[in-house]
mmCIF file of C-alpha atoms in Angstrom:
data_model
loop_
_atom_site.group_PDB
_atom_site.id
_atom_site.type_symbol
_atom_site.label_atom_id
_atom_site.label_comp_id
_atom_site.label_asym_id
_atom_site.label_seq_id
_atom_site.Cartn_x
_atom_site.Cartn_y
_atom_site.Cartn_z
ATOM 1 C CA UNK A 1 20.761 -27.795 -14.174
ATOM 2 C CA UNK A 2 19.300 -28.123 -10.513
ATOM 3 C CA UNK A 3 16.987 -31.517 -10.320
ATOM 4 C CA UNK A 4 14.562 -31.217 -7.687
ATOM 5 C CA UNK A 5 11.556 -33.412 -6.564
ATOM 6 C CA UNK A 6 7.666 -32.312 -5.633
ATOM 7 C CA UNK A 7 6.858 -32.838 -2.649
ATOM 8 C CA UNK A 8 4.050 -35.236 -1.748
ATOM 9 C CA UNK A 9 3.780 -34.112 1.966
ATOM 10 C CA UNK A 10 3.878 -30.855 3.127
ATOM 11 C CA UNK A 11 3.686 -31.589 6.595
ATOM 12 C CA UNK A 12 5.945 -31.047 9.451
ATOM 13 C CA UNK A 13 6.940 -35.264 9.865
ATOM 14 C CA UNK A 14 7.532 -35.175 6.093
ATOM 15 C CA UNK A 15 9.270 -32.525 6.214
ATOM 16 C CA UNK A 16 12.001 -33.641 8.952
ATOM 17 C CA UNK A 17 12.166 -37.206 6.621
ATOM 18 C CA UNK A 18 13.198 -35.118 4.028
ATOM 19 C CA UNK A 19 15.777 -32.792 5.831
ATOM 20 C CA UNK A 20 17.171 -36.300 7.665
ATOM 21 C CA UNK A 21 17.710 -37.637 3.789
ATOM 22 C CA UNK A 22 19.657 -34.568 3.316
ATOM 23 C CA UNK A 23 16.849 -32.275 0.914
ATOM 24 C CA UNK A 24 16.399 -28.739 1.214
ATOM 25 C CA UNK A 25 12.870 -27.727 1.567
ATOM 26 C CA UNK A 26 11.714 -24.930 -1.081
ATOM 27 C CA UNK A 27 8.848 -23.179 -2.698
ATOM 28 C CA UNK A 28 8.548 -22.141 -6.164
ATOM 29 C CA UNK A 29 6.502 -19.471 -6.937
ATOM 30 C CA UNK A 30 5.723 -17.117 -9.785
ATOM 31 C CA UNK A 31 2.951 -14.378 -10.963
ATOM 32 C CA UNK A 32 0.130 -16.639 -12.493
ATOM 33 C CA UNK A 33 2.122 -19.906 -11.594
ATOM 34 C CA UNK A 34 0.582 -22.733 -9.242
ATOM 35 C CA UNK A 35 3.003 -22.463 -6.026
ATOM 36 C CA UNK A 36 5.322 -25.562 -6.455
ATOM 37 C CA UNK A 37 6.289 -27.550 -2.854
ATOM 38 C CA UNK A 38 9.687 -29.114 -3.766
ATOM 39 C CA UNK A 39 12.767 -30.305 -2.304
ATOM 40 C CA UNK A 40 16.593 -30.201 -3.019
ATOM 41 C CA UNK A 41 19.358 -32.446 -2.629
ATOM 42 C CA UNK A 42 21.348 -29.746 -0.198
ATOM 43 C CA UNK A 43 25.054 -30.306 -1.646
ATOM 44 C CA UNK A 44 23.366 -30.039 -5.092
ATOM 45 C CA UNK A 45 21.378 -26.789 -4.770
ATOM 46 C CA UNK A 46 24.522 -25.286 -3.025
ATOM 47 C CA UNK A 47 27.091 -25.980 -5.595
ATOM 48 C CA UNK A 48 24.575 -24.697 -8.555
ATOM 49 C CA UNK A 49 24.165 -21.179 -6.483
ATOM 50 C CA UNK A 50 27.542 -21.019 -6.077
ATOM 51 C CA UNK A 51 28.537 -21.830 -9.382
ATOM 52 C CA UNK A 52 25.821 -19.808 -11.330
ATOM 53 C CA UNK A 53 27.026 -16.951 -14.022
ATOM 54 C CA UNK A 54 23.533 -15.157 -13.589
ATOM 55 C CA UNK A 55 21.025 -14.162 -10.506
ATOM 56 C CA UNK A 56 18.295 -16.547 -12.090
ATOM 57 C CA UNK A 57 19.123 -20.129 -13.050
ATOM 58 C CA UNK A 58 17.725 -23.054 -14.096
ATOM 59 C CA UNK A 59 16.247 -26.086 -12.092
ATOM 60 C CA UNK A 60 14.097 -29.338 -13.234
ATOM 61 C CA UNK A 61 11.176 -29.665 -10.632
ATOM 62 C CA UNK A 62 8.999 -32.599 -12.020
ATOM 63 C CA UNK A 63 9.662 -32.261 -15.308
ATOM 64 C CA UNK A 64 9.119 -28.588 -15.771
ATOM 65 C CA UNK A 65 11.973 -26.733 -16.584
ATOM 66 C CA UNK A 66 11.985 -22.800 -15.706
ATOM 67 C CA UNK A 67 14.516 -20.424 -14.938
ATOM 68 C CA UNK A 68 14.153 -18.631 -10.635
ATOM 69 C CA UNK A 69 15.622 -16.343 -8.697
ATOM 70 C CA UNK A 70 16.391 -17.076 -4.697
ATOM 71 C CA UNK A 71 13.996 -14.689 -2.783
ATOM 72 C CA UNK A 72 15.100 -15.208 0.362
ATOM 73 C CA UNK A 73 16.441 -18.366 2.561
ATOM 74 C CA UNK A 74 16.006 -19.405 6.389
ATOM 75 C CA UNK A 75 18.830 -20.740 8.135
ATOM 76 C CA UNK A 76 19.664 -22.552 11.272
ATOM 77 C CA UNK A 77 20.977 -20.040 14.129
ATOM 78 C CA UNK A 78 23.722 -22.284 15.504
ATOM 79 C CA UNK A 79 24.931 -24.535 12.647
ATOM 80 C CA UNK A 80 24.204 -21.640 9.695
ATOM 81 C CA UNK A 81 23.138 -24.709 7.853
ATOM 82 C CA UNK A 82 20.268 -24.007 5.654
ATOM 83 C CA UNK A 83 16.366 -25.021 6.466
ATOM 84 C CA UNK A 84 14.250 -23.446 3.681
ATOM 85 C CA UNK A 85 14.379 -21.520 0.375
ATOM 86 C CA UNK A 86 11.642 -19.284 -1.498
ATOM 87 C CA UNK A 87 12.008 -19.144 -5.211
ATOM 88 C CA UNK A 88 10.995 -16.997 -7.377
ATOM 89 C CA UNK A 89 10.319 -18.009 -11.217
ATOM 90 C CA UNK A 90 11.494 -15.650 -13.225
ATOM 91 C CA UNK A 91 9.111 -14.786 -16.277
ATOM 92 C CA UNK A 92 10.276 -12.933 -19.279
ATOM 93 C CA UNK A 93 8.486 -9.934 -20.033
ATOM 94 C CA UNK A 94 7.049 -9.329 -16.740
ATOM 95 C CA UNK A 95 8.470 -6.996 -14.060
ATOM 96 C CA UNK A 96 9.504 -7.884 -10.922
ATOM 97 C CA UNK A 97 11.116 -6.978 -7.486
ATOM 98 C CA UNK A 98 14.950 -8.261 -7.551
ATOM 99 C CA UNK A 99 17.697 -7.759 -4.712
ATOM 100 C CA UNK A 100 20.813 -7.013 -6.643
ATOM 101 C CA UNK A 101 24.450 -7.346 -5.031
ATOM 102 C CA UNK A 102 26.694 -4.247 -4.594
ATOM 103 C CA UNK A 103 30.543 -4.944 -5.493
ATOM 104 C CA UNK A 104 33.286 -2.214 -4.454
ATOM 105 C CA UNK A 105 35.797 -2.136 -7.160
ATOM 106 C CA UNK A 106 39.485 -0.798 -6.828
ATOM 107 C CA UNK A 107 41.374 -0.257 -3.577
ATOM 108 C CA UNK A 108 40.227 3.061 -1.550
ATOM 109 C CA UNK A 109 42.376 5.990 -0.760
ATOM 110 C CA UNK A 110 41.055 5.695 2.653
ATOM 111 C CA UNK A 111 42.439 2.138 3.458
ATOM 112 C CA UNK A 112 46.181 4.352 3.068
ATOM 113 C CA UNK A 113 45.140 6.686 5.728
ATOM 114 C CA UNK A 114 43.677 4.290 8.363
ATOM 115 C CA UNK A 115 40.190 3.665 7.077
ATOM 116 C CA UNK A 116 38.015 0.312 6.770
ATOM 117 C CA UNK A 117 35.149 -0.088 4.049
ATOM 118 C CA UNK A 118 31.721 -0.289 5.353
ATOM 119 C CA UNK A 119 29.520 -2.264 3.367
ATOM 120 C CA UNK A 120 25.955 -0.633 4.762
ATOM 121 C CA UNK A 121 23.646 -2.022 2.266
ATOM 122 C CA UNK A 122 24.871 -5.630 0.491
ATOM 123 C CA UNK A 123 21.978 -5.447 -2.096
ATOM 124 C CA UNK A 124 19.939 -2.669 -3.461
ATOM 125 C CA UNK A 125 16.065 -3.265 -4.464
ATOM 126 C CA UNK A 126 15.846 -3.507 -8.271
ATOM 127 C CA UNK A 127 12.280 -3.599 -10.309
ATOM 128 C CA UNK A 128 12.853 -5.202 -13.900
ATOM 129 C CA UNK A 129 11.999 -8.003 -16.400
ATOM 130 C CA UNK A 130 14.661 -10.613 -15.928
ATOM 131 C CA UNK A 131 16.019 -9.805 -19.365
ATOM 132 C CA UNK A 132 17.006 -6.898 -18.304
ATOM 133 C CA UNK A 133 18.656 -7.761 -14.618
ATOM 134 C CA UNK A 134 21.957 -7.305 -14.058
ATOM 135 C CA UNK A 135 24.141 -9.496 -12.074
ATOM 136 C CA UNK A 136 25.917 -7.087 -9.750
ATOM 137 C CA UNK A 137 26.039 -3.307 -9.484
ATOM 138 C CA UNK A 138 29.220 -2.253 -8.867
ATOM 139 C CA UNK A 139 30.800 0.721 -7.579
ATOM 140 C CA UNK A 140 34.136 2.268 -8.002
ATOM 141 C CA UNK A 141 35.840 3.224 -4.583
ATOM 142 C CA UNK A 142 39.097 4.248 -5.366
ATOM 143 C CA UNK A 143 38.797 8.324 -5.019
ATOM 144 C CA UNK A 144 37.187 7.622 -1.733
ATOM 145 C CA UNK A 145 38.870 8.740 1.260
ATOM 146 C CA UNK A 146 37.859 8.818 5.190
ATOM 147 C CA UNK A 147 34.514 10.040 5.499
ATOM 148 C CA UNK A 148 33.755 9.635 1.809
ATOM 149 C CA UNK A 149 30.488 7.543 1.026
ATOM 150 C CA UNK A 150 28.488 6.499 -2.137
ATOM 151 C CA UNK A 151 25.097 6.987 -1.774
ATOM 152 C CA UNK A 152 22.082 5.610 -4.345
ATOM 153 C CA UNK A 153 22.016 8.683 -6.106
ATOM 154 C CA UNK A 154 25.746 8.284 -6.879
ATOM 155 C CA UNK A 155 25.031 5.517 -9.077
ATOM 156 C CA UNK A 156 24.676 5.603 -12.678
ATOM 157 C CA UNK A 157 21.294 4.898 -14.741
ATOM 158 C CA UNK A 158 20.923 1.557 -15.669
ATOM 159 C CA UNK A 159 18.784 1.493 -19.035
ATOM 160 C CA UNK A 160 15.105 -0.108 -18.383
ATOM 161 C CA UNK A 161 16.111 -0.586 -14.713
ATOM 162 C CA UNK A 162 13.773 1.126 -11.835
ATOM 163 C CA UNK A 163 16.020 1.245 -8.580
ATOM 164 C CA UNK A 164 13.099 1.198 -5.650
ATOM 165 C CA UNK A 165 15.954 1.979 -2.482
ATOM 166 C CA UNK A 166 15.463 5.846 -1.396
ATOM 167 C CA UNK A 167 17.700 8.374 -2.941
ATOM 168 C CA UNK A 168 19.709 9.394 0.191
ATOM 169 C CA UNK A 169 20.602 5.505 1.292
ATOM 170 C CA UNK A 170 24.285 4.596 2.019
ATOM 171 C CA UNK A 171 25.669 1.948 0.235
ATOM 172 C CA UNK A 172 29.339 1.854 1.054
ATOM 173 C CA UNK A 173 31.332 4.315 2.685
ATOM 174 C CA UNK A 174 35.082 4.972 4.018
ATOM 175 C CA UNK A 175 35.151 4.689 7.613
ATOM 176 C CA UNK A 176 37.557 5.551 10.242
ATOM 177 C CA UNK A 177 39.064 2.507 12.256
ATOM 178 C CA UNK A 178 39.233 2.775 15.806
#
């Protein structure tokens, strides 16, 4: 589990204290929760997001325990090194906005005949309780050939799942290399 402090100062000196100590800066929030201001050991919050099995996981900020979701991240332009982090708790029972990754499965036709596999949309916009998220949606790409493309339409139902991207998006497709 993630351990995490509160932080006292919110502040743009205690801030750069914290960053120089090597903390990520984030802030938990949640429907009907009190916004949290906490911080992160960096090498610590990296290796649990890497090494999580789910999209929400754990963490330990000031002795409450509760299970979030990243939201979305800022990162430093020339180093890629991350700044800040918005999380999202993640209440059972109540529905909520999720990003979901998209994973191509298989090897496509199209890479035999001088094709490359476009990626146009990484995650499509998912609204569902957290018991009912899944981890990746994946897509099978091997009858795809140049040209070919899977659109959100072409993907099967997911029980209690509401997909919120428009019908006639892109989300991979066989394209021609030049």
């Amino acid at each position: 589990m993630l351990e995490g402090i509160v932080r006292e100062s919110i502040g743009k000196k205690g801030t750069k204290a914290l960053r120089r100590d090597g903390y990520l800066i984030a802030n938990i929030y949640g429907k009907g929760v009190e916004n949290i201001n906490a911080a992160f050991k960096m090498n610590e919050y990296i290796r649990a997001v890497r090494n999580k099995e789910t999209i929400a996981f754990p963490v330990n900020v000031g002795g409450k325990e509760m299970n979030v979701v990243v939201q979305s991240y800022e990162s430093q332009a020339v180093t890629g090194s991350l700044l800040h982090v918005d999380l999202m708790v993640a209440q059972a029972g109540v529905e909520t906005t999720f990003n979901i990754p998209v994973v191509a499965l298989g090897e496509a036709v199209g890479l035999k005949n001088k094709g490359l596999v476009h990626m146009a949309k990484e995650r499509v916009t998912v609204k569902c309780t957290p018991e009912n998220l899944p981890n990746t949606i994946e897509i099978d790409v091997t009858e795809m050939d140049v040209g070919n493309s899977k659109l959100v339409r072409d993907l099967s139902a997911i029980p209690n799942v509401t997909i919120l991207d428009s019908d006639r998006v892109a989300l991979i497709s066989i394209i021609k290399a030049k």
